[in-house]
mmCIF file of C-alpha atoms in Angstrom:
data_model
loop_
_atom_site.group_PDB
_atom_site.id
_atom_site.type_symbol
_atom_site.label_atom_id
_atom_site.label_comp_id
_atom_site.label_asym_id
_atom_site.label_seq_id
_atom_site.Cartn_x
_atom_site.Cartn_y
_atom_site.Cartn_z
ATOM 1 C CA MET A 1 148.187 -132.539 95.466
ATOM 2 C CA LEU A 2 148.176 -133.683 91.832
ATOM 3 C CA ARG A 3 144.764 -133.386 90.177
ATOM 4 C CA GLN A 4 143.762 -134.676 86.770
ATOM 5 C CA ARG A 5 142.501 -132.225 84.162
ATOM 6 C CA SER A 6 140.346 -132.851 81.160
ATOM 7 C CA THR A 7 142.458 -132.445 78.053
ATOM 8 C CA SER A 8 141.638 -129.858 75.482
ATOM 9 C CA LYS A 9 143.283 -129.008 72.246
ATOM 10 C CA GLY A 10 146.039 -126.481 72.567
ATOM 11 C CA LYS A 11 146.483 -123.611 70.225
ATOM 12 C CA HIS A 12 148.842 -124.145 67.332
ATOM 13 C CA PHE A 13 150.533 -121.228 65.671
ATOM 14 C CA ASP A 14 151.510 -121.582 62.034
ATOM 15 C CA ARG A 15 153.998 -118.951 61.094
ATOM 16 C CA LEU A 16 154.263 -118.337 57.375
ATOM 17 C CA VAL A 17 157.554 -117.116 55.980
ATOM 18 C CA PRO A 18 157.038 -115.476 52.556
ATOM 19 C CA GLU A 19 159.067 -117.000 49.778
ATOM 20 C CA LYS A 20 161.519 -114.805 47.925
ATOM 21 C CA VAL A 21 161.128 -114.520 44.158
ATOM 22 C CA ASN A 22 162.554 -117.232 41.930
ATOM 23 C CA LEU A 23 165.701 -116.819 39.873
ATOM 24 C CA SER A 24 163.604 -116.037 36.773
ATOM 25 C CA ASP A 25 161.473 -113.445 38.583
ATOM 26 C CA TYR A 26 163.779 -110.507 39.075
ATOM 27 C CA GLN A 27 163.583 -106.763 39.051
ATOM 28 C CA ILE A 28 166.306 -104.422 37.858
ATOM 29 C CA HIS A 29 166.454 -100.933 39.336
ATOM 30 C CA MET A 30 168.597 -98.382 37.560
ATOM 31 C CA VAL A 31 170.293 -95.829 39.816
ATOM 32 C CA GLU A 32 171.845 -93.032 37.843
ATOM 33 C CA ASP A 33 173.005 -89.505 38.278
ATOM 34 C CA GLN A 34 170.103 -87.135 38.783
ATOM 35 C CA LYS A 35 171.230 -84.778 36.030
ATOM 36 C CA ASN A 36 171.558 -87.518 33.418
ATOM 37 C CA GLU A 37 168.154 -88.911 34.400
ATOM 38 C CA SER A 38 166.439 -85.547 33.912
ATOM 39 C CA LEU A 39 168.169 -84.985 30.561
ATOM 40 C CA LYS A 40 167.165 -88.442 29.370
ATOM 41 C CA GLU A 41 163.569 -87.750 30.374
ATOM 42 C CA LEU A 42 163.529 -84.550 28.349
ATOM 43 C CA ASP A 43 164.946 -86.348 25.314
ATOM 44 C CA LEU A 44 162.359 -89.092 25.504
ATOM 45 C CA ASN A 45 159.473 -86.678 25.890
ATOM 46 C CA GLU A 46 160.687 -84.777 22.849
ATOM 47 C CA GLN A 47 160.853 -87.985 20.841
ATOM 48 C CA LEU A 48 157.327 -88.890 21.947
ATOM 49 C CA ARG A 49 156.057 -85.463 20.796
ATOM 50 C CA VAL A 50 157.721 -85.812 17.390
ATOM 51 C CA GLU A 51 156.832 -89.446 16.755
ATOM 52 C CA ASN A 52 153.410 -89.345 18.458
ATOM 53 C CA SER A 53 153.610 -93.123 18.898
ATOM 54 C CA GLN A 54 153.406 -95.043 22.221
ATOM 55 C CA ALA A 55 154.933 -98.191 20.718
ATOM 56 C CA LYS A 56 157.926 -96.304 19.370
ATOM 57 C CA TYR A 57 158.279 -94.534 22.704
ATOM 58 C CA ASN A 58 158.414 -97.861 24.594
ATOM 59 C CA SER A 59 160.973 -99.252 22.166
ATOM 60 C CA LEU A 60 163.143 -96.157 22.491
ATOM 61 C CA LEU A 61 162.866 -96.263 26.310
ATOM 62 C CA LYS A 62 164.093 -99.848 26.399
ATOM 63 C CA GLN A 63 166.959 -99.025 24.042
ATOM 64 C CA LYS A 64 168.085 -96.027 26.103
ATOM 65 C CA LEU A 65 168.031 -98.011 29.358
ATOM 66 C CA MET A 66 170.035 -100.906 27.983
ATOM 67 C CA GLU A 67 172.655 -98.617 26.497
ATOM 68 C CA ASN A 68 173.492 -97.188 29.905
ATOM 69 C CA LYS A 69 173.341 -100.540 31.725
ATOM 70 C CA ALA A 70 177.108 -100.673 32.235
ATOM 71 C CA GLN A 71 177.085 -97.346 34.051
ATOM 72 C CA SER A 72 174.144 -98.282 36.308
ATOM 73 C CA SER A 73 173.920 -99.992 39.688
ATOM 74 C CA LEU A 74 171.855 -103.188 39.502
ATOM 75 C CA PHE A 75 169.942 -104.591 42.491
ATOM 76 C CA VAL A 76 168.867 -108.113 41.639
ATOM 77 C CA TYR A 77 166.486 -109.769 44.139
ATOM 78 C CA GLN A 78 166.622 -113.530 43.817
ATOM 79 C CA ARG A 79 166.656 -116.685 45.954
ATOM 80 C CA GLN A 80 169.935 -117.133 47.788
ATOM 81 C CA PRO A 81 170.943 -120.298 49.655
ATOM 82 C CA SER A 82 170.790 -119.732 53.426
ATOM 83 C CA LYS A 83 173.707 -120.825 55.553
ATOM 84 C CA TYR A 84 171.342 -121.541 58.466
ATOM 85 C CA LYS A 85 168.464 -123.974 58.623
ATOM 86 C CA PRO A 86 165.186 -122.147 59.253
ATOM 87 C CA TYR A 87 163.455 -122.779 62.544
ATOM 88 C CA ILE A 88 160.315 -124.885 62.225
ATOM 89 C CA PHE A 89 157.781 -123.126 64.422
ATOM 90 C CA GLU A 90 154.749 -124.852 62.972
ATOM 91 C CA ASN A 91 153.751 -128.308 64.155
ATOM 92 C CA GLU A 92 153.895 -129.923 60.744
ATOM 93 C CA CYS A 93 156.677 -132.439 60.233
ATOM 94 C CA PRO A 94 158.855 -131.442 57.215
ATOM 95 C CA SER A 95 159.692 -135.054 56.360
ATOM 96 C CA PRO A 96 157.497 -137.165 58.623
ATOM 97 C CA VAL A 97 158.731 -140.556 59.715
ATOM 98 C CA ARG A 98 155.485 -141.263 61.573
ATOM 99 C CA LYS A 99 152.506 -139.421 62.997
ATOM 100 C CA ILE A 100 153.256 -137.710 66.311
ATOM 101 C CA THR A 101 150.263 -136.536 68.333
ATOM 102 C CA LYS A 102 150.417 -132.801 68.898
ATOM 103 C CA VAL A 103 148.338 -132.585 72.066
ATOM 104 C CA PRO A 104 148.954 -134.194 75.489
ATOM 105 C CA TYR A 105 146.828 -137.224 76.280
ATOM 106 C CA LYS A 106 146.629 -136.279 79.972
ATOM 107 C CA ILE A 107 147.034 -133.119 82.057
ATOM 108 C CA LEU A 108 147.497 -133.022 85.824
ATOM 109 C CA ASP A 109 147.351 -129.942 88.025
ATOM 110 C CA ALA A 110 150.516 -129.548 90.117
ATOM 111 C CA PRO A 111 150.084 -126.629 92.550
ATOM 112 C CA LYS A 112 153.321 -125.009 93.805
ATOM 113 C CA LEU A 113 155.453 -126.541 91.041
ATOM 114 C CA LYS A 114 158.288 -124.021 90.961
ATOM 115 C CA ASP A 115 159.278 -122.024 87.910
ATOM 116 C CA ASP A 116 163.020 -122.281 88.658
ATOM 117 C CA PHE A 117 165.622 -123.246 86.054
ATOM 118 C CA TYR A 118 167.944 -124.693 88.724
ATOM 119 C CA TYR A 119 165.423 -127.194 90.133
ATOM 120 C CA GLN A 120 164.615 -130.734 88.951
ATOM 121 C CA LEU A 121 161.255 -131.655 90.417
ATOM 122 C CA VAL A 122 159.740 -134.333 88.146
ATOM 123 C CA ASP A 123 160.944 -137.908 87.548
ATOM 124 C CA TRP A 124 159.356 -141.115 86.201
ATOM 125 C CA SER A 125 160.337 -144.361 87.954
ATOM 126 C CA MET A 126 160.931 -147.832 86.540
ATOM 127 C CA SER A 127 157.800 -148.985 88.416
ATOM 128 C CA ASN A 128 155.682 -146.438 86.498
ATOM 129 C CA GLN A 129 155.298 -143.806 89.201
ATOM 130 C CA ILE A 130 155.738 -140.077 88.685
ATOM 131 C CA GLY A 131 157.553 -138.334 91.528
ATOM 132 C CA VAL A 132 156.884 -134.593 91.904
ATOM 133 C CA GLY A 133 158.303 -132.047 94.335
ATOM 134 C CA LEU A 134 155.685 -129.446 95.294
ATOM 135 C CA GLY A 135 156.812 -126.860 97.816
ATOM 136 C CA ASN A 136 158.079 -128.738 100.875
ATOM 137 C CA SER A 137 156.381 -132.039 99.938
ATOM 138 C CA VAL A 138 156.998 -134.945 97.577
ATOM 139 C CA TYR A 139 154.060 -136.689 95.890
ATOM 140 C CA THR A 140 153.794 -139.700 93.623
ATOM 141 C CA TRP A 141 151.212 -140.337 90.930
ATOM 142 C CA ASN A 142 150.788 -143.969 89.835
ATOM 143 C CA ALA A 143 150.472 -144.118 86.039
ATOM 144 C CA ILE A 144 148.698 -147.480 86.255
ATOM 145 C CA THR A 145 146.164 -146.870 89.051
ATOM 146 C CA ASN A 146 145.959 -143.037 88.794
ATOM 147 C CA GLU A 147 146.431 -142.828 92.568
ATOM 148 C CA THR A 148 148.199 -139.901 94.204
ATOM 149 C CA THR A 149 150.236 -140.390 97.398
ATOM 150 C CA GLN A 150 152.136 -137.945 99.570
ATOM 151 C CA LEU A 151 155.504 -139.554 100.369
ATOM 152 C CA LEU A 152 156.874 -137.059 102.842
ATOM 153 C CA GLU A 153 156.684 -133.473 103.995
ATOM 154 C CA ILE A 154 159.745 -131.497 105.038
ATOM 155 C CA GLU A 155 159.399 -128.919 107.770
ATOM 156 C CA ALA A 156 158.850 -125.453 106.283
ATOM 157 C CA PRO A 157 160.384 -123.155 105.149
ATOM 158 C CA VAL A 158 162.673 -125.787 103.579
ATOM 159 C CA CYS A 159 161.699 -126.559 99.969
ATOM 160 C CA VAL A 160 162.328 -129.625 97.827
ATOM 161 C CA SER A 161 164.741 -128.661 95.032
ATOM 162 C CA CYS A 162 165.286 -131.946 93.161
ATOM 163 C CA ILE A 163 164.251 -135.601 93.096
ATOM 164 C CA LYS A 164 165.603 -138.722 91.373
ATOM 165 C CA TRP A 165 164.377 -142.331 91.368
ATOM 166 C CA CYS A 166 166.843 -145.207 91.651
ATOM 167 C CA ASP A 167 166.367 -147.475 88.635
ATOM 168 C CA ARG A 168 167.217 -150.600 90.649
ATOM 169 C CA SER A 169 164.908 -150.297 93.622
ATOM 170 C CA GLU A 170 161.831 -148.505 94.967
ATOM 171 C CA ILE A 171 164.003 -145.738 96.396
ATOM 172 C CA ILE A 172 163.940 -142.021 95.651
ATOM 173 C CA ALA A 173 166.600 -139.399 96.445
ATOM 174 C CA ILE A 174 165.316 -135.986 97.511
ATOM 175 C CA GLY A 175 167.446 -132.834 97.639
ATOM 176 C CA ASP A 176 166.396 -129.576 99.288
ATOM 177 C CA ASP A 177 167.358 -125.911 99.248
ATOM 178 C CA THR A 178 169.446 -126.178 102.442
ATOM 179 C CA GLY A 179 171.846 -128.727 100.899
ATOM 180 C CA ALA A 180 170.445 -131.926 102.448
ATOM 181 C CA VAL A 181 169.831 -135.156 100.515
ATOM 182 C CA ARG A 182 167.334 -137.721 101.840
ATOM 183 C CA ILE A 183 167.089 -141.322 100.658
ATOM 184 C CA TYR A 184 163.469 -142.486 100.948
ATOM 185 C CA ASP A 185 162.205 -146.082 100.609
ATOM 186 C CA ILE A 186 158.598 -146.014 99.386
ATOM 187 C CA VAL A 187 158.009 -149.686 100.274
ATOM 188 C CA LYS A 188 159.101 -149.204 103.881
ATOM 189 C CA ALA A 189 157.653 -145.662 103.863
ATOM 190 C CA LYS A 190 160.621 -144.198 105.692
ATOM 191 C CA ILE A 191 163.797 -142.199 105.231
ATOM 192 C CA LEU A 192 166.809 -144.519 105.102
ATOM 193 C CA LYS A 193 169.574 -141.916 105.038
ATOM 194 C CA THR A 194 169.991 -138.174 105.347
ATOM 195 C CA TYR A 195 173.160 -136.508 104.059
ATOM 196 C CA GLU A 196 173.973 -132.928 105.024
ATOM 197 C CA ASN A 197 177.317 -132.411 103.315
ATOM 198 C CA HIS A 198 176.399 -129.543 100.972
ATOM 199 C CA ASN A 199 176.330 -125.951 102.200
ATOM 200 C CA LEU A 200 173.787 -124.688 99.666
ATOM 201 C CA ARG A 201 170.845 -126.052 97.680
ATOM 202 C CA VAL A 202 171.076 -129.330 95.820
ATOM 203 C CA GLY A 203 169.866 -128.732 92.264
ATOM 204 C CA CYS A 204 170.573 -132.056 90.545
ATOM 205 C CA LEU A 205 170.870 -135.753 91.391
ATOM 206 C CA ASP A 206 171.717 -138.924 89.492
ATOM 207 C CA TRP A 207 172.174 -142.562 90.475
ATOM 208 C CA ASN A 208 175.061 -144.853 89.612
ATOM 209 C CA GLY A 209 173.955 -148.256 90.863
ATOM 210 C CA CYS A 210 173.588 -147.863 94.640
ATOM 211 C CA ASN A 211 175.514 -144.604 94.639
ATOM 212 C CA ILE A 212 173.796 -141.237 94.612
ATOM 213 C CA THR A 213 175.592 -138.264 93.053
ATOM 214 C CA SER A 214 174.514 -134.758 94.028
ATOM 215 C CA GLY A 215 175.364 -131.366 92.523
ATOM 216 C CA SER A 216 174.999 -128.168 94.504
ATOM 217 C CA ARG A 217 175.072 -124.408 94.391
ATOM 218 C CA ASP A 218 178.210 -124.690 96.563
ATOM 219 C CA LYS A 219 179.991 -125.782 93.279
ATOM 220 C CA SER A 220 180.690 -129.333 94.516
ATOM 221 C CA ILE A 221 179.597 -132.781 93.312
ATOM 222 C CA LEU A 222 179.469 -135.534 95.955
ATOM 223 C CA PHE A 223 179.439 -139.280 95.310
ATOM 224 C CA GLN A 224 177.801 -141.282 98.119
ATOM 225 C CA ASP A 225 177.324 -145.045 98.532
ATOM 226 C CA ILE A 226 174.032 -145.496 100.394
ATOM 227 C CA ARG A 227 175.101 -148.983 101.599
ATOM 228 C CA THR A 228 177.847 -147.526 103.812
ATOM 229 C CA ASN A 229 177.898 -145.128 106.738
ATOM 230 C CA ASN A 230 180.370 -142.775 105.069
ATOM 231 C CA ASP A 231 179.345 -139.178 104.471
ATOM 232 C CA PHE A 232 180.600 -139.528 100.884
ATOM 233 C CA GLU A 233 183.089 -141.628 98.969
ATOM 234 C CA PHE A 234 184.689 -138.814 96.972
ATOM 235 C CA SER A 235 183.908 -135.411 95.517
ATOM 236 C CA PHE A 236 184.406 -133.564 92.243
ATOM 237 C CA GLN A 237 185.443 -129.922 92.595
ATOM 238 C CA SER A 238 185.666 -128.827 88.959
ATOM 239 C CA HIS A 239 182.996 -126.187 88.437
ATOM 240 C CA LYS A 240 183.492 -122.540 89.359
ATOM 241 C CA GLN A 241 179.782 -121.858 89.833
ATOM 242 C CA GLU A 242 176.601 -123.777 90.664
ATOM 243 C CA VAL A 243 176.279 -127.317 89.307
ATOM 244 C CA CYS A 244 173.084 -127.378 87.203
ATOM 245 C CA GLY A 245 172.999 -130.856 85.634
ATOM 246 C CA LEU A 246 174.349 -134.374 86.181
ATOM 247 C CA GLN A 247 174.204 -137.439 83.968
ATOM 248 C CA TRP A 248 176.034 -140.776 84.281
ATOM 249 C CA SER A 249 176.963 -142.579 81.057
ATOM 250 C CA PRO A 250 175.127 -145.832 80.171
ATOM 251 C CA ASN A 251 178.130 -147.910 81.274
ATOM 252 C CA GLU A 252 178.281 -145.945 84.576
ATOM 253 C CA GLN A 253 181.957 -145.102 84.057
ATOM 254 C CA PHE A 254 181.738 -141.415 83.148
ATOM 255 C CA LEU A 255 179.906 -138.509 84.719
ATOM 256 C CA ALA A 256 178.870 -135.463 82.683
ATOM 257 C CA SER A 257 178.097 -132.308 84.622
ATOM 258 C CA GLY A 258 176.904 -128.895 83.482
ATOM 259 C CA GLY A 259 177.400 -125.684 85.409
ATOM 260 C CA ASN A 260 176.378 -122.079 85.685
ATOM 261 C CA ASP A 261 179.959 -121.348 84.600
ATOM 262 C CA ASN A 262 178.830 -122.423 81.070
ATOM 263 C CA ASN A 263 181.126 -125.462 81.150
ATOM 264 C CA VAL A 264 180.522 -129.177 80.663
ATOM 265 C CA MET A 265 182.845 -131.479 82.615
ATOM 266 C CA ILE A 266 183.518 -135.154 81.912
ATOM 267 C CA GLN A 267 184.780 -137.100 84.946
ATOM 268 C CA SER A 268 185.885 -140.715 85.142
ATOM 269 C CA ILE A 269 184.906 -142.787 88.153
ATOM 270 C CA LYS A 270 188.450 -144.191 88.026
ATOM 271 C CA MET A 271 190.049 -140.721 88.239
ATOM 272 C CA PRO A 272 187.876 -138.652 90.592
ATOM 273 C CA ASN A 273 190.585 -136.090 91.316
ATOM 274 C CA GLN A 274 190.787 -134.618 87.829
ATOM 275 C CA SER A 275 188.501 -133.933 84.883
ATOM 276 C CA MET A 276 188.968 -135.874 81.666
ATOM 277 C CA TYR A 277 187.582 -133.014 79.571
ATOM 278 C CA VAL A 278 186.454 -129.442 80.159
ATOM 279 C CA LEU A 279 184.111 -128.479 77.307
ATOM 280 C CA LYS A 280 183.794 -124.695 77.023
ATOM 281 C CA ASP A 281 181.802 -124.011 73.845
ATOM 282 C CA HIS A 282 178.522 -122.987 75.517
ATOM 283 C CA ILE A 283 177.924 -119.330 76.381
ATOM 284 C CA ALA A 284 175.182 -119.875 78.989
ATOM 285 C CA ALA A 285 174.427 -122.210 81.890
ATOM 286 C CA VAL A 286 174.192 -125.914 80.997
ATOM 287 C CA LYS A 287 171.446 -127.884 82.734
ATOM 288 C CA ALA A 288 170.318 -130.284 79.975
ATOM 289 C CA LEU A 289 172.535 -133.345 79.418
ATOM 290 C CA ALA A 290 171.885 -136.709 77.753
ATOM 291 C CA TRP A 291 174.111 -139.637 76.782
ATOM 292 C CA SER A 292 173.118 -141.544 73.665
ATOM 293 C CA PRO A 293 171.926 -145.095 74.487
ATOM 294 C CA HIS A 294 172.796 -146.034 70.900
ATOM 295 C CA GLN A 295 176.365 -144.639 70.804
ATOM 296 C CA PRO A 296 177.636 -144.560 74.399
ATOM 297 C CA ASN A 297 180.503 -142.182 73.597
ATOM 298 C CA ILE A 298 178.141 -139.460 72.318
ATOM 299 C CA LEU A 299 176.943 -136.807 74.786
ATOM 300 C CA CYS A 300 174.455 -134.051 74.015
ATOM 301 C CA SER A 301 174.347 -130.816 76.025
ATOM 302 C CA GLY A 302 171.965 -127.866 75.848
ATOM 303 C CA GLY A 303 172.648 -124.224 76.670
ATOM 304 C CA GLY A 304 170.510 -121.646 78.444
ATOM 305 C CA THR A 305 168.893 -118.385 77.373
ATOM 306 C CA THR A 306 171.853 -116.673 75.677
ATOM 307 C CA ASP A 307 173.129 -119.902 74.078
ATOM 308 C CA LYS A 308 170.109 -121.958 72.880
ATOM 309 C CA CYS A 309 172.374 -124.550 71.223
ATOM 310 C CA LEU A 310 172.366 -128.328 71.193
ATOM 311 C CA LYS A 311 175.950 -129.548 71.125
ATOM 312 C CA PHE A 312 177.046 -133.113 70.414
ATOM 313 C CA TRP A 313 180.364 -134.287 71.855
ATOM 314 C CA ASN A 314 182.528 -137.319 71.170
ATOM 315 C CA THR A 315 183.765 -138.223 74.648
ATOM 316 C CA SER A 316 186.384 -140.568 73.221
ATOM 317 C CA ASN A 317 188.436 -137.547 72.178
ATOM 318 C CA GLY A 318 186.582 -134.577 73.700
ATOM 319 C CA LEU A 319 185.773 -133.044 70.307
ATOM 320 C CA LEU A 320 182.608 -131.191 69.327
ATOM 321 C CA GLN A 321 180.803 -133.158 66.618
ATOM 322 C CA ASN A 322 177.917 -130.812 65.814
ATOM 323 C CA SER A 323 176.003 -127.775 67.056
ATOM 324 C CA VAL A 324 172.419 -126.675 66.313
ATOM 325 C CA ASP A 325 170.756 -123.420 67.343
ATOM 326 C CA THR A 326 167.250 -124.315 68.610
ATOM 327 C CA GLY A 327 165.990 -120.748 68.921
ATOM 328 C CA SER A 328 165.180 -120.818 72.654
ATOM 329 C CA GLN A 329 166.522 -121.716 76.103
ATOM 330 C CA ILE A 330 167.100 -125.468 76.512
ATOM 331 C CA CYS A 331 165.822 -126.624 79.909
ATOM 332 C CA ASN A 332 165.953 -130.407 79.662
ATOM 333 C CA MET A 333 166.403 -133.315 77.262
ATOM 334 C CA LYS A 334 165.985 -137.076 77.011
ATOM 335 C CA TRP A 335 167.325 -139.490 74.442
ATOM 336 C CA SER A 336 164.780 -142.055 73.264
ATOM 337 C CA THR A 337 165.659 -145.638 74.143
ATOM 338 C CA ASN A 338 163.387 -147.006 71.376
ATOM 339 C CA THR A 339 164.497 -144.871 68.424
ATOM 340 C CA ASN A 340 167.504 -142.741 67.564
ATOM 341 C CA GLU A 341 165.707 -139.527 68.493
ATOM 342 C CA LEU A 342 166.099 -136.795 71.075
ATOM 343 C CA VAL A 343 163.372 -134.818 72.841
ATOM 344 C CA THR A 344 164.132 -131.371 74.263
ATOM 345 C CA SER A 345 162.079 -129.000 76.397
ATOM 346 C CA HIS A 346 162.451 -125.237 76.095
ATOM 347 C CA GLY A 347 161.954 -122.032 77.994
ATOM 348 C CA TYR A 348 162.429 -118.439 76.875
ATOM 349 C CA SER A 349 160.837 -117.618 74.675
ATOM 350 C CA LEU A 350 158.967 -120.423 72.904
ATOM 351 C CA ASN A 351 157.994 -122.704 75.852
ATOM 352 C CA GLN A 352 157.838 -125.734 73.579
ATOM 353 C CA VAL A 353 158.810 -129.403 73.308
ATOM 354 C CA ALA A 354 160.798 -130.519 70.258
ATOM 355 C CA VAL A 355 161.626 -133.952 68.832
ATOM 356 C CA TRP A 356 164.839 -134.359 66.824
ATOM 357 C CA LYS A 357 165.711 -137.141 64.400
ATOM 358 C CA MET A 358 169.302 -138.363 64.417
ATOM 359 C CA PRO A 359 171.873 -138.338 62.939
ATOM 360 C CA LYS A 360 170.814 -135.367 60.774
ATOM 361 C CA ILE A 361 169.492 -133.515 63.849
ATOM 362 C CA GLU A 362 166.275 -132.738 61.969
ATOM 363 C CA ARG A 363 163.374 -131.331 63.976
ATOM 364 C CA ILE A 364 160.440 -133.633 63.206
ATOM 365 C CA ALA A 365 157.855 -132.321 65.684
ATOM 366 C CA THR A 366 157.172 -129.238 67.783
ATOM 367 C CA LEU A 367 154.623 -129.453 70.604
ATOM 368 C CA TYR A 368 152.937 -126.548 72.375
ATOM 369 C CA GLY A 369 150.725 -126.457 75.449
ATOM 370 C CA HIS A 370 152.627 -125.043 78.414
ATOM 371 C CA SER A 371 152.297 -121.318 79.020
ATOM 372 C CA PHE A 372 155.524 -121.109 81.091
ATOM 373 C CA ARG A 373 159.007 -122.545 80.597
ATOM 374 C CA VAL A 374 159.018 -126.327 80.155
ATOM 375 C CA LEU A 375 161.606 -126.900 82.875
ATOM 376 C CA TYR A 376 160.917 -130.546 83.726
ATOM 377 C CA LEU A 377 161.013 -133.600 81.476
ATOM 378 C CA SER A 378 161.102 -137.332 82.127
ATOM 379 C CA LEU A 379 160.767 -140.498 80.041
ATOM 380 C CA SER A 380 158.411 -143.396 80.795
ATOM 381 C CA PRO A 381 159.945 -146.810 81.616
ATOM 382 C CA ASP A 382 158.671 -148.298 78.334
ATOM 383 C CA GLY A 383 160.316 -145.468 76.402
ATOM 384 C CA GLU A 384 157.094 -144.479 74.614
ATOM 385 C CA ASN A 385 155.848 -141.460 76.593
ATOM 386 C CA ILE A 386 157.191 -138.357 78.263
ATOM 387 C CA VAL A 387 155.899 -136.153 81.062
ATOM 388 C CA THR A 388 156.663 -132.441 81.093
ATOM 389 C CA GLY A 389 156.286 -129.955 83.931
ATOM 390 C CA SER A 390 156.171 -126.182 83.961
ATOM 391 C CA GLY A 391 155.762 -123.128 86.135
ATOM 392 C CA ASP A 392 152.185 -122.992 84.840
ATOM 393 C CA GLU A 393 151.655 -125.669 87.554
ATOM 394 C CA THR A 394 150.668 -128.487 85.206
ATOM 395 C CA LEU A 395 152.100 -131.847 84.203
ATOM 396 C CA ARG A 396 151.424 -132.886 80.616
ATOM 397 C CA PHE A 397 151.775 -136.395 79.187
ATOM 398 C CA TRP A 398 152.712 -136.918 75.538
ATOM 399 C CA LYS A 399 152.883 -140.049 73.396
ATOM 400 C CA LEU A 400 156.029 -139.582 71.289
ATOM 401 C CA PHE A 401 157.903 -142.785 70.521
ATOM 402 C CA PRO A 402 156.941 -146.198 69.130
ATOM 403 C CA SER A 403 157.137 -149.372 71.183
ATOM 404 C CA LYS A 404 160.542 -151.017 71.161
ATOM 405 C CA ASN A 405 159.417 -154.628 71.466
ATOM 406 C CA LYS A 406 156.962 -156.832 73.289
ATOM 407 C CA ASN A 407 159.513 -157.732 75.929
ATOM 408 C CA SER A 408 160.245 -154.167 77.060
ATOM 409 C CA ASN A 409 158.207 -154.556 80.261
ATOM 410 C CA LEU A 410 160.060 -157.760 81.092
ATOM 411 C CA VAL A 411 163.371 -155.975 80.609
ATOM 412 C CA ASN A 412 162.310 -153.163 82.938
ATOM 413 C CA GLN A 413 161.149 -155.630 85.580
ATOM 414 C CA SER A 414 164.425 -157.530 85.363
ATOM 415 C CA LYS A 415 166.279 -154.281 86.111
ATOM 416 C CA LEU A 416 164.174 -153.778 89.213
ATOM 417 C CA ASP A 417 164.833 -157.323 90.368
ATOM 418 C CA ALA A 418 168.550 -157.223 89.552
ATOM 419 C CA ILE A 419 169.636 -156.037 92.998
ATOM 420 C CA ARG A 420 168.523 -156.223 96.602
ATOM 421 C CA LEU A 421 169.897 -153.349 98.603
ATOM 422 C CA ASP A 422 171.419 -153.952 102.002
ATOM 423 C CA ILE A 423 171.123 -150.605 103.785
ATOM 424 C CA ARG A 424 172.964 -150.392 107.066
#
């Protein structure tokens, strides 16, 4: 059961990196042969005894040092340009474009929310409801009325492993750890379809119109039309290990998938039997994927613990456009629909949420609050807020993005009304 928590300010950690000395502030250390050094010292002491003058001694010391400069090793400590951008661990924005609140505006308790990288258990619907998989049950929390409802309970010991709302109807797809996918209508309060075509757990789901796409630990991706009685329409068999992430392009023509084999695959709905591109630059599992709503041919992918990199791909030619090391495991990401910005959630070892400004890929905000990996992330239908979930068994709500326009709610409602499903 989801329970609301009173919000309290999280702790913010400002990490200070000491500046190196400026170009004008340098130190020169003379490293010479030990014998010469001792002889020089004797000579200088003798001069001091004869002259009995500190000023003359200092002048002679400087002269002696400079004479032997060519034979000495010089270590000059000065500011050098770094070839890497420093990580911004503090919450301050280096070049703020607007004020971003650093604490969540709402916290909900979510008991039994799993701390599992391969699960996707939180999603925000177009009708403003948060779906959450807790153990063997699925709950919804209404962001308008604050009401919590249990949609269904699967017989134990089966556990819910992923959920995904359809953006064209009040329907939610639910995958479990046995490989089954259930299609649940919340208006009719019943299961419309149950697919049992995977052999192992279903870890990711995404909708393409009335078609649900599922990725599994059995390495397969199945494409199913819920309006027909077919088990599935076709399958993609490209990955060599578990499928961790799925994301359809904005025009619904291309499917990006990430796997535990460290690869990103681009499939075309017109050519289901072969991959358009196999992108192999990551060195860890890829779960986080996001297509740009502003440039439909740009895909961003995020690597796991040993990779930590955001990579931007041009899917028109399959080339890598840019790569940024974020400093920690990338668990999830969403591209803002209102601004050209990207939000990422992270696991080992920083457990943070980061906001990136495009096209420079500049980190403009870093948010802390979760004490475990921030595995789950979803965007509100108006594009202004996000919800994050973690193994610390909390959901946290953050206000990140500005409003797009006054008609955004009308646009969202028109999407809901655009289709009437005929399930048979």
